Tab-separated table of C-alpha atoms in Angstrom:
chain	number	residue	atom	x	y	z
A	1	MET	CA	-0.161	70.203	-9.680
A	2	SER	CA	-3.135	71.596	-7.954
A	3	SER	CA	-6.268	68.552	-7.369
A	4	LEU	CA	-9.255	68.650	-9.583
A	5	ARG	CA	-11.577	68.950	-6.208
A	6	ALA	CA	-9.448	71.980	-5.487
A	7	ARG	CA	-10.501	74.154	-8.889
A	8	LEU	CA	-13.867	72.873	-7.923
A	9	ALA	CA	-14.092	74.236	-5.109
A	10	LEU	CA	-12.807	77.505	-6.380
A	11	SER	CA	-15.162	77.750	-9.473
A	12	ALA	CA	-18.115	76.802	-6.550
A	13	TYR	CA	-16.771	79.683	-4.659
A	14	ARG	CA	-16.584	81.900	-7.543
A	15	TRP	CA	-20.552	80.797	-8.918
A	16	VAL	CA	-21.718	81.260	-5.326
A	17	GLY	CA	-20.432	84.301	-5.048
A	18	THR	CA	-21.617	85.338	-8.015
A	19	ALA	CA	-25.037	84.324	-7.338
A	20	ILE	CA	-25.335	86.366	-3.785
A	21	TYR	CA	-23.520	89.289	-5.580
A	22	PRO	CA	-26.786	91.417	-6.300
A	23	MET	CA	-27.783	90.748	-2.423
A	24	VAL	CA	-24.698	91.977	-0.850
A	25	GLY	CA	-26.407	95.804	-0.489
A	26	PRO	CA	-28.099	95.096	2.871
A	27	TYR	CA	-25.114	93.928	4.067
A	28	LEU	CA	-22.776	97.509	2.879
A	29	ALA	CA	-25.907	99.235	4.204
A	30	LEU	CA	-25.668	97.521	7.699
A	31	ARG	CA	-21.841	98.544	7.690
A	32	ALA	CA	-22.348	101.814	6.988
A	33	ALA	CA	-24.776	102.521	9.401
A	34	LYS	CA	-21.697	101.501	11.772
A	35	GLY	CA	-19.545	103.554	10.769
A	36	LYS	CA	-17.106	100.307	8.871
A	37	GLU	CA	-18.241	101.735	5.388
A	38	ASP	CA	-18.496	105.103	3.410
A	39	PRO	CA	-22.277	105.521	2.194
A	40	ALA	CA	-20.994	107.972	-0.477
A	41	ARG	CA	-18.313	105.706	-1.616
A	42	ARG	CA	-20.236	102.259	-1.547
A	43	ARG	CA	-19.811	101.589	-5.303
A	44	GLU	CA	-16.429	101.173	-4.772
A	45	ARG	CA	-17.255	98.057	-3.431
A	46	TYR	CA	-18.621	96.880	-6.279
A	47	GLY	CA	-15.681	97.846	-8.164
A	48	HIS	CA	-16.654	100.902	-9.521
A	49	ALA	CA	-14.150	103.313	-9.860
A	50	SER	CA	-14.317	106.973	-8.359
A	51	ALA	CA	-11.466	108.410	-10.274
A	52	PRO	CA	-9.182	108.781	-12.793
A	53	ARG	CA	-6.567	106.298	-13.904
A	54	PRO	CA	-3.122	107.696	-13.857
A	55	ASP	CA	-1.181	107.355	-17.098
A	56	GLY	CA	1.768	104.849	-17.126
A	57	PRO	CA	2.947	102.377	-15.529
A	58	LEU	CA	0.503	101.566	-12.025
A	59	VAL	CA	0.473	99.236	-9.184
A	60	TRP	CA	-1.972	98.748	-6.622
A	61	PHE	CA	-1.196	98.114	-3.088
A	62	HIS	CA	-3.984	96.516	-1.156
A	63	ALA	CA	-3.721	97.249	3.027
A	64	ALA	CA	-6.697	95.516	4.686
A	65	SER	CA	-6.841	98.191	7.985
A	66	VAL	CA	-4.944	100.489	9.474
A	67	GLY	CA	-1.956	98.855	10.701
A	68	GLU	CA	-1.354	97.578	6.746
A	69	THR	CA	-1.536	100.909	5.858
A	70	VAL	CA	0.940	102.484	7.886
A	71	ALA	CA	3.172	98.972	7.560
A	72	VAL	CA	3.139	99.641	3.587
A	73	THR	CA	3.423	103.338	3.664
A	74	PRO	CA	6.979	104.007	3.410
A	75	LEU	CA	7.400	101.376	0.545
A	76	ILE	CA	4.366	102.974	-1.177
A	77	LYS	CA	6.646	106.371	-0.814
A	78	GLU	CA	9.666	104.425	-2.163
A	79	ILE	CA	7.331	103.130	-5.551
A	80	ARG	CA	5.921	106.610	-6.186
A	81	ARG	CA	9.816	108.315	-5.768
A	82	ARG	CA	10.668	105.665	-8.774
A	83	GLY	CA	7.767	107.352	-11.019
A	84	ILE	CA	5.595	104.679	-10.664
A	85	ALA	CA	1.426	105.565	-10.291
A	86	VAL	CA	-0.445	104.055	-7.190
A	87	VAL	CA	-3.591	103.132	-6.358
A	88	LEU	CA	-4.103	101.943	-2.762
A	89	THR	CA	-7.319	100.041	-1.289
A	90	THR	CA	-8.013	99.599	2.005
A	91	GLY	CA	-10.921	97.932	3.713
A	92	THR	CA	-12.261	100.661	6.697
A	93	THR	CA	-12.889	104.106	7.171
A	94	THR	CA	-10.197	104.674	9.704
A	95	SER	CA	-7.372	103.105	6.966
A	96	ALA	CA	-8.881	105.466	4.223
A	97	ARG	CA	-8.137	108.397	7.039
A	98	VAL	CA	-5.176	107.215	7.298
A	99	ALA	CA	-4.182	106.932	4.417
A	100	ALA	CA	-5.446	110.298	3.577
A	101	GLU	CA	-2.775	111.700	6.285
A	102	ARG	CA	0.346	110.129	5.386
A	103	LEU	CA	-0.036	110.071	1.681
A	104	GLY	CA	-2.582	112.664	0.597
A	105	ALA	CA	-2.856	113.287	-3.089
A	106	SER	CA	0.448	110.917	-4.008
A	107	VAL	CA	-1.676	107.621	-4.403
A	108	VAL	CA	-5.153	107.285	-5.329
A	109	HIS	CA	-7.364	105.587	-2.625
A	110	GLN	CA	-10.353	103.221	-3.620
A	111	TYR	CA	-11.746	101.039	-1.130
A	112	VAL	CA	-11.313	97.199	-1.822
A	113	PRO	CA	-13.713	95.522	-4.153
A	114	LEU	CA	-15.638	92.381	-2.369
A	115	ASP	CA	-13.994	89.154	-3.128
A	116	PHE	CA	-16.574	88.397	-6.173
A	117	LYS	CA	-15.805	88.573	-9.774
A	118	PRO	CA	-17.898	91.168	-11.194
A	119	ALA	CA	-16.450	93.206	-8.752
A	120	VAL	CA	-13.369	92.069	-8.797
A	121	SER	CA	-13.072	92.272	-12.365
A	122	ARG	CA	-14.894	95.309	-13.106
A	123	PHE	CA	-11.976	96.963	-10.591
A	124	LEU	CA	-9.082	95.130	-13.119
A	125	GLU	CA	-10.254	96.054	-15.984
A	126	TYR	CA	-10.370	100.023	-15.211
A	127	TRP	CA	-7.371	100.485	-13.306
A	128	GLN	CA	-5.614	97.639	-15.372
A	129	PRO	CA	-2.852	97.388	-13.094
A	130	ASP	CA	0.660	96.060	-14.006
A	131	LEU	CA	1.787	94.913	-10.328
A	132	ALA	CA	-0.354	94.070	-7.454
A	133	ILE	CA	1.492	94.165	-3.656
A	134	ILE	CA	-0.681	93.051	-0.802
A	135	ALA	CA	0.333	93.162	2.800
A	136	GLU	CA	0.270	91.298	5.117
A	137	SER	CA	-2.115	88.205	5.141
A	138	GLU	CA	-5.230	89.214	3.089
A	139	ILE	CA	-6.302	86.022	1.024
A	140	TRP	CA	-9.123	86.435	-1.163
A	141	PRO	CA	-9.246	83.632	-3.499
A	142	MET	CA	-11.401	85.342	-6.105
A	143	THR	CA	-8.723	88.385	-6.177
A	144	ILE	CA	-6.084	86.064	-6.091
A	145	VAL	CA	-7.710	83.973	-9.000
A	146	GLU	CA	-8.342	86.762	-11.371
A	147	LEU	CA	-4.711	88.318	-10.835
A	148	GLY	CA	-3.436	85.312	-12.003
A	149	ARG	CA	-5.694	85.084	-14.788
A	150	ARG	CA	-4.802	88.359	-16.609
A	151	HIS	CA	-0.803	87.448	-15.735
A	152	ILE	CA	-1.072	90.177	-13.383
A	153	PRO	CA	2.228	89.667	-10.852
A	154	GLN	CA	1.232	89.525	-7.491
A	155	VAL	CA	3.424	90.285	-4.078
A	156	LEU	CA	2.396	89.884	-0.516
A	157	VAL	CA	4.665	92.043	1.475
A	158	ASN	CA	5.311	91.861	5.496
A	159	ALA	CA	3.467	88.605	4.950
A	160	ARG	CA	2.782	86.482	8.190
A	161	LEU	CA	0.284	83.884	8.742
A	162	SER	CA	-1.114	83.310	12.649
A	163	ASP	CA	-1.106	80.161	14.184
A	164	ARG	CA	-5.256	80.002	13.689
A	165	THR	CA	-4.766	81.005	9.883
A	166	PHE	CA	-1.994	78.662	8.987
A	167	SER	CA	-3.924	75.829	10.956
A	168	ARG	CA	-6.652	76.100	8.533
A	169	TRP	CA	-4.869	76.397	5.679
A	170	LYS	CA	-2.793	73.210	6.108
A	171	LYS	CA	-6.151	71.101	6.410
A	172	ARG	CA	-6.815	72.336	2.801
A	173	PRO	CA	-3.552	71.596	1.113
A	174	SER	CA	-4.900	71.197	-2.428
A	175	LEU	CA	-6.822	74.732	-2.374
A	176	ALA	CA	-4.172	76.106	-0.684
A	177	ASP	CA	-1.549	74.965	-3.451
A	178	ALA	CA	-4.165	76.392	-5.911
A	179	LEU	CA	-3.983	79.789	-4.287
A	180	PHE	CA	-0.887	80.108	-3.725
A	181	GLU	CA	0.994	78.949	-6.548
A	182	ASN	CA	-0.241	82.832	-8.178
A	183	LEU	CA	2.005	84.347	-5.775
A	184	ALA	CA	5.087	85.805	-7.868
A	185	LEU	CA	6.931	86.481	-4.529
A	186	VAL	CA	6.030	86.314	-0.639
A	187	ILE	CA	8.106	88.495	1.095
A	188	ALA	CA	7.686	87.336	4.912
A	189	GLN	CA	8.032	88.763	8.192
A	190	SER	CA	10.396	86.344	10.011
A	191	ASP	CA	11.626	82.461	9.346
A	192	VAL	CA	8.686	80.931	11.123
A	193	ASP	CA	6.126	82.985	8.341
A	194	ALA	CA	8.497	81.763	5.275
A	195	ASP	CA	8.172	78.302	6.687
A	196	ARG	CA	4.565	78.436	6.514
A	197	PHE	CA	4.544	79.805	3.309
A	198	ARG	CA	7.128	77.509	1.880
A	199	THR	CA	4.756	74.489	3.156
A	200	LEU	CA	1.489	75.670	1.633
A	201	GLY	CA	2.786	75.512	-1.702
A	202	ALA	CA	4.172	79.237	-2.051
A	203	LEU	CA	7.487	79.679	-4.249
A	204	PRO	CA	9.572	81.753	-4.017
A	205	VAL	CA	9.865	83.155	-0.266
A	206	MET	CA	12.176	85.577	1.601
A	207	VAL	CA	12.216	87.102	4.862
A	208	SER	CA	12.540	90.937	5.006
A	209	GLY	CA	11.504	91.164	8.554
A	210	ASN	CA	8.619	93.592	9.607
A	211	LEU	CA	7.809	96.330	7.902
A	212	LYS	CA	6.405	98.291	10.802
A	213	VAL	CA	10.305	98.731	12.666
A	214	ASP	CA	10.873	101.044	9.307
A	215	THR	CA	7.547	103.021	9.771
A	216	ASP	CA	8.196	107.030	11.093
A	217	ALA	CA	7.005	107.280	14.808
A	218	PRO	CA	3.144	107.918	14.479
A	219	PRO	CA	3.127	111.942	14.161
A	220	HIS	CA	1.896	114.372	16.648
A	221	ASP	CA	0.056	118.085	16.633
A	222	PRO	CA	3.043	119.969	19.222
A	223	GLN	CA	0.919	122.759	20.109
A	224	VAL	CA	-1.638	120.231	21.423
A	225	LEU	CA	0.897	118.054	22.940
A	226	ARG	CA	2.234	121.356	24.980
A	227	GLU	CA	-1.478	121.891	25.791
A	228	TYR	CA	-2.212	118.505	27.551
A	229	ARG	CA	1.522	118.264	29.282
A	230	GLN	CA	0.634	121.633	30.849
A	231	GLN	CA	-2.949	120.222	32.103
A	232	ILE	CA	-1.202	117.146	33.081
A	233	GLY	CA	1.677	118.936	35.011
A	234	SER	CA	3.339	116.429	37.553
A	235	ARG	CA	0.601	113.846	37.621
A	236	LYS	CA	1.875	110.091	36.765
A	237	THR	CA	0.722	108.900	33.894
A	238	TRP	CA	0.247	105.453	31.694
A	239	ALA	CA	-1.848	103.972	28.868
A	240	ALA	CA	-3.767	101.399	27.632
A	241	ILE	CA	-3.845	101.481	23.805
A	242	SER	CA	-5.427	99.154	21.108
A	243	THR	CA	-7.470	97.847	23.755
A	244	PHE	CA	-10.125	95.288	23.129
A	245	GLU	CA	-13.570	94.807	25.086
A	246	GLY	CA	-13.006	93.582	28.663
A	247	GLU	CA	-9.243	95.701	28.745
A	248	GLU	CA	-10.656	98.858	29.026
A	249	ASN	CA	-12.677	97.565	31.957
A	250	ALA	CA	-9.170	96.256	33.424
A	251	ALA	CA	-7.719	99.555	33.274
A	252	GLY	CA	-10.274	101.121	34.994
A	253	ILE	CA	-9.596	98.377	37.829
A	254	VAL	CA	-5.911	99.169	37.762
A	255	HIS	CA	-6.761	103.038	38.230
A	256	ARG	CA	-8.497	102.636	41.173
A	257	ALA	CA	-6.165	100.439	42.819
A	258	LEU	CA	-2.937	102.841	42.446
A	259	LYS	CA	-4.722	105.804	42.563
A	260	GLU	CA	-4.524	106.489	46.473
A	261	ARG	CA	-1.121	105.865	46.001
A	262	SER	CA	-0.246	108.312	43.488
A	263	ASP	CA	-1.523	111.467	42.087
A	264	LEU	CA	-2.400	109.381	38.763
A	265	LEU	CA	-4.174	109.717	35.400
A	266	THR	CA	-5.089	106.478	33.039
A	267	ILE	CA	-4.795	107.100	29.377
A	268	VAL	CA	-7.408	104.790	27.667
A	269	VAL	CA	-7.063	104.313	23.842
A	270	PRO	CA	-9.667	101.619	22.663
A	271	ARG	CA	-8.699	99.991	18.847
A	272	HIS	CA	-12.166	100.553	17.509
A	273	PRO	CA	-13.274	104.396	18.184
A	274	GLU	CA	-16.693	103.559	17.889
A	275	ARG	CA	-17.009	101.288	21.397
A	276	CYS	CA	-16.111	104.592	23.123
A	277	ASP	CA	-19.780	105.617	24.149
A	278	ALA	CA	-20.275	102.249	26.043
A	279	VAL	CA	-16.181	101.905	27.280
A	280	GLU	CA	-17.148	105.572	28.627
A	281	ALA	CA	-19.876	104.291	30.436
A	282	VAL	CA	-18.369	101.347	31.975
A	283	LEU	CA	-15.707	103.567	33.401
A	284	THR	CA	-18.192	106.063	34.950
A	285	ALA	CA	-20.088	103.365	36.363
A	286	LYS	CA	-17.203	102.693	38.729
A	287	GLY	CA	-17.235	106.213	40.097
A	288	LEU	CA	-14.339	107.478	37.329
A	289	LYS	CA	-14.223	110.891	36.063
A	290	VAL	CA	-13.623	110.173	32.203
A	291	ALA	CA	-12.325	113.306	29.793
A	292	ARG	CA	-12.947	112.825	26.199
A	293	ARG	CA	-10.585	113.926	23.148
A	294	THR	CA	-13.597	114.515	21.369
A	295	ARG	CA	-14.920	116.591	23.776
A	296	GLY	CA	-12.335	118.620	24.270
A	297	ASP	CA	-12.476	117.866	28.137
A	298	PRO	CA	-9.950	119.641	30.042
A	299	LEU	CA	-7.599	117.103	31.995
A	300	THR	CA	-8.723	119.000	35.427
A	301	SER	CA	-6.822	117.328	38.536
A	302	ASP	CA	-10.145	115.159	39.531
A	303	VAL	CA	-10.197	113.612	35.840
A	304	ASP	CA	-9.023	109.772	36.076
A	305	ILE	CA	-9.115	108.749	32.400
A	306	PHE	CA	-8.216	110.494	29.253
A	307	LEU	CA	-10.302	108.461	26.749
A	308	GLY	CA	-8.405	108.641	23.512
A	309	ASP	CA	-11.286	108.337	20.842
A	310	THR	CA	-10.143	109.585	18.040
A	311	ILE	CA	-7.924	107.900	14.670
A	312	GLY	CA	-4.666	109.274	13.920
A	313	GLU	CA	-3.848	110.474	17.184
A	314	MET	CA	-1.843	107.514	18.764
A	315	GLY	CA	1.624	109.862	18.208
A	316	LEU	CA	-0.120	112.068	20.674
A	317	TYR	CA	-1.365	109.812	23.605
A	318	LEU	CA	1.543	108.060	23.697
A	319	ARG	CA	4.017	110.681	24.265
A	320	LEU	CA	2.049	111.733	27.281
A	321	THR	CA	3.141	108.676	28.933
A	322	GLU	CA	6.574	106.590	29.474
A	323	VAL	CA	4.205	103.463	30.220
A	324	ALA	CA	2.286	101.871	27.429
A	325	PHE	CA	0.145	98.522	27.750
A	326	VAL	CA	-0.899	96.916	24.618
A	327	GLY	CA	-4.215	95.507	24.336
A	328	ARG	CA	-5.782	92.600	22.063
A	329	SER	CA	-3.861	90.650	24.592
A	330	LEU	CA	-5.660	90.006	27.944
A	331	PHE	CA	-9.067	89.001	27.158
A	332	ALA	CA	-8.550	88.506	23.152
A	333	GLU	CA	-6.670	86.693	21.160
A	334	GLY	CA	-3.492	88.252	18.271
A	335	GLY	CA	-2.079	91.034	20.292
A	336	GLN	CA	-1.577	94.165	19.013
A	337	ASN	CA	1.538	96.194	17.799
A	338	PRO	CA	4.343	97.016	20.319
A	339	LEU	CA	6.724	98.713	17.871
A	340	GLU	CA	5.093	102.538	18.295
A	341	PRO	CA	5.238	102.543	22.063
A	342	ALA	CA	8.695	101.366	22.056
A	343	MET	CA	9.827	103.437	18.854
A	344	LEU	CA	8.042	106.437	21.032
A	345	GLY	CA	9.956	106.050	24.455
A	346	CYS	CA	7.051	103.876	26.567
A	347	ALA	CA	8.202	100.702	28.687
A	348	VAL	CA	6.063	98.107	27.334
A	349	LEU	CA	3.222	95.744	29.031
A	350	SER	CA	1.238	92.974	27.251
A	351	GLY	CA	-0.973	90.334	28.395
A	352	GLY	CA	0.018	86.860	26.528
A	353	ASN	CA	-2.220	86.473	24.047
A	354	VAL	CA	0.503	87.761	20.966
A	355	GLN	CA	0.734	85.479	18.335
A	356	ASN	CA	0.437	88.166	15.813
A	357	PHE	CA	3.213	89.466	16.980
A	358	ARG	CA	5.149	86.666	18.326
A	359	GLU	CA	8.488	87.608	17.310
A	360	THR	CA	8.205	91.360	17.940
A	361	TYR	CA	7.543	90.248	21.263
A	362	GLN	CA	10.444	87.721	21.826
A	363	MET	CA	12.773	90.398	20.465
A	364	LEU	CA	11.629	93.254	22.911
A	365	ALA	CA	11.568	91.080	25.840
A	366	LYS	CA	14.856	89.248	25.256
A	367	ASN	CA	16.272	93.262	25.502
A	368	GLY	CA	14.299	93.557	28.267
A	369	SER	CA	11.876	96.102	27.002
A	370	ALA	CA	8.582	94.577	27.313
A	371	LYS	CA	7.355	92.535	29.926
A	372	ILE	CA	4.250	89.670	29.823
A	373	VAL	CA	1.525	90.081	32.640
A	374	ARG	CA	-0.499	87.085	32.906
A	375	ASP	CA	-3.782	88.916	34.286
A	376	VAL	CA	-5.400	92.079	35.572
A	377	GLU	CA	-3.621	91.875	39.331
A	378	MET	CA	-0.398	91.664	37.510
A	379	LEU	CA	-1.128	94.260	35.378
A	380	ALA	CA	-1.755	96.425	38.164
A	381	LYS	CA	1.499	94.923	40.113
A	382	GLY	CA	3.720	96.439	36.782
A	383	VAL	CA	2.583	99.823	36.363
A	384	ASN	CA	2.666	100.672	39.884
A	385	TYR	CA	6.693	98.982	39.567
A	386	LEU	CA	7.385	100.974	36.917
A	387	LEU	CA	5.704	104.082	37.913
A	388	ALA	CA	7.769	103.924	41.288
A	389	ASN	CA	11.108	103.017	40.236
A	390	ASP	CA	12.768	105.445	37.331
A	391	ASP	CA	15.922	103.755	36.885
A	392	MET	CA	13.882	100.572	35.842
A	393	ARG	CA	11.056	102.680	33.750
A	394	ARG	CA	14.387	103.939	31.893
A	395	SER	CA	16.314	101.206	31.181
A	396	MET	CA	13.389	99.522	29.638
A	397	ILE	CA	12.475	102.547	27.721
A	398	ASP	CA	16.303	102.561	26.317
A	399	ALA	CA	15.756	98.892	25.846
A	400	GLY	CA	12.836	99.098	23.470
A	401	LEU	CA	14.628	102.039	21.501
A	402	GLU	CA	17.733	99.877	20.663
A	403	SER	CA	15.482	97.135	19.836
A	404	VAL	CA	13.848	99.165	16.940
A	405	GLN	CA	17.277	100.229	15.621
A	406	GLN	CA	17.867	96.962	15.669
A	407	MET	CA	15.268	95.294	13.688
A	408	ARG	CA	15.046	98.022	11.199
A	409	GLY	CA	16.270	97.084	7.210
A	410	ALA	CA	12.370	95.388	6.073
A	411	LEU	CA	11.990	98.565	3.927
A	412	THR	CA	15.784	97.780	1.996
A	413	ALA	CA	15.204	94.132	2.078
A	414	SER	CA	11.544	94.245	0.466
A	415	LEU	CA	12.283	96.827	-1.867
A	416	LYS	CA	15.484	94.453	-3.097
A	417	GLY	CA	12.906	91.544	-3.522
A	418	LEU	CA	10.572	93.596	-5.452
A	419	GLU	CA	13.228	94.604	-8.173
A	420	PRO	CA	12.672	92.320	-10.686
A	421	TYR	CA	9.171	93.469	-10.926
A	422	ILE	CA	9.356	97.396	-10.368
A	423	ASN	CA	12.561	97.686	-12.219
A	424	PRO	CA	11.057	97.538	-15.522
A	425	LEU	CA	7.880	99.736	-14.357
A	426	ILE	CA	10.229	102.387	-13.904
A	427	VAL	CA	11.785	102.319	-17.670
A	428	LYS	CA	8.052	101.701	-18.884
A	429	ALA	CA	7.090	105.303	-16.379
A	430	ARG	CA	10.097	106.942	-18.000
A	431	LEU	CA	8.753	106.442	-21.761
A	432	THR	CA	5.393	108.257	-20.539
A	433	PRO	CA	5.583	112.173	-20.587
A	434	ARG	CA	6.475	113.586	-17.362
A	435	ALA	CA	3.589	115.981	-16.628
A	436	GLU	CA	1.339	112.574	-16.301
A	437	THR	CA	3.370	110.757	-13.928
A	438	SER	CA	4.887	113.635	-11.698
A	439	ALA	CA	5.616	111.688	-8.700
A	440	SER	CA	5.402	113.474	-5.195
A	441	ALA	CA	7.100	111.804	-2.149
């Protein structure tokens, strides 16, 4: 039983949120000015719907950003194939574009309501979901409480808890218990994550593996890929992807150190494309010539850096190389997903700060498909070695493809765990006129 103190804390959270709710407009306006909100759809953040609710049973999926959206896409497609409507919420404009590209009109997309009672209540009263499925580590107190109050089952899928997040919740055990007791099921990525959720009071908990392994390889435009490959010709390439501040500068240092030894093209893909003007300035200050994807700059022989400043084209960038450094790992913490480069035939390099993908990196490293570098100098040596040694590069690529295959199965396991919640909705959907609930894959 949760303590009175935890209940009071949640009550205080609710009332404080209600009090500041009318004043969040400037915050959303600032985010819109930075390209992080869609001004035309800002009312959705207050829980106002911008689309009609489909008839019949409805599952609410929430995926915070791009990675979570990609991870749950196969699961959403399976739910839709069973004739159940889906409303998908995300929190960023980039994830909204990815959802449109990968799911199209098969789901209703909305921006997630702010975690204030008026917004959450308005959202739930309109959409009336039969089930809420939340991806990875999104724990919003008011949303969880309101779903619980309405007796709407809520399930965490592909669930994980970072070291820092777990440590914070452990310091507030009563509050954690008051929230996590509302979860009908947690489907965790790993045994470590499962144990953490159990420690915080979640039951039942099962382990599925990482849904990101069961996703399709990121798509690409074959014609664009052919054109770039023709422009690159016989030049050697490597990529620094999902980079954060400082890592683009590191890529520039690596390029300058290696360009004298080979005719090298470096591909840099920042995690946040809105930073690319600043990234270009840093790289040009080093005397490097930068070509940008959005400008349509050709990859002529004198181009040093190909700056991937678009959303949804990681499949293109990774298909232009066989060596990929995965960012947010040298100068920032947490790491980024190494599975996409592994499944697209790249030898993977990373810094050591990969706490959010620890088990994935452990598997890749154990099989010899990923190497950890300590600093920029070691990164330069690793890139140079892999570009110069075809056998080692090919061995890492093959090991990566095998590792991805071994890790598959999370989608099947997740669907198995969801059966008690999905099967009644399948029956309910069959009782609804077909014309109103026809699902598209």
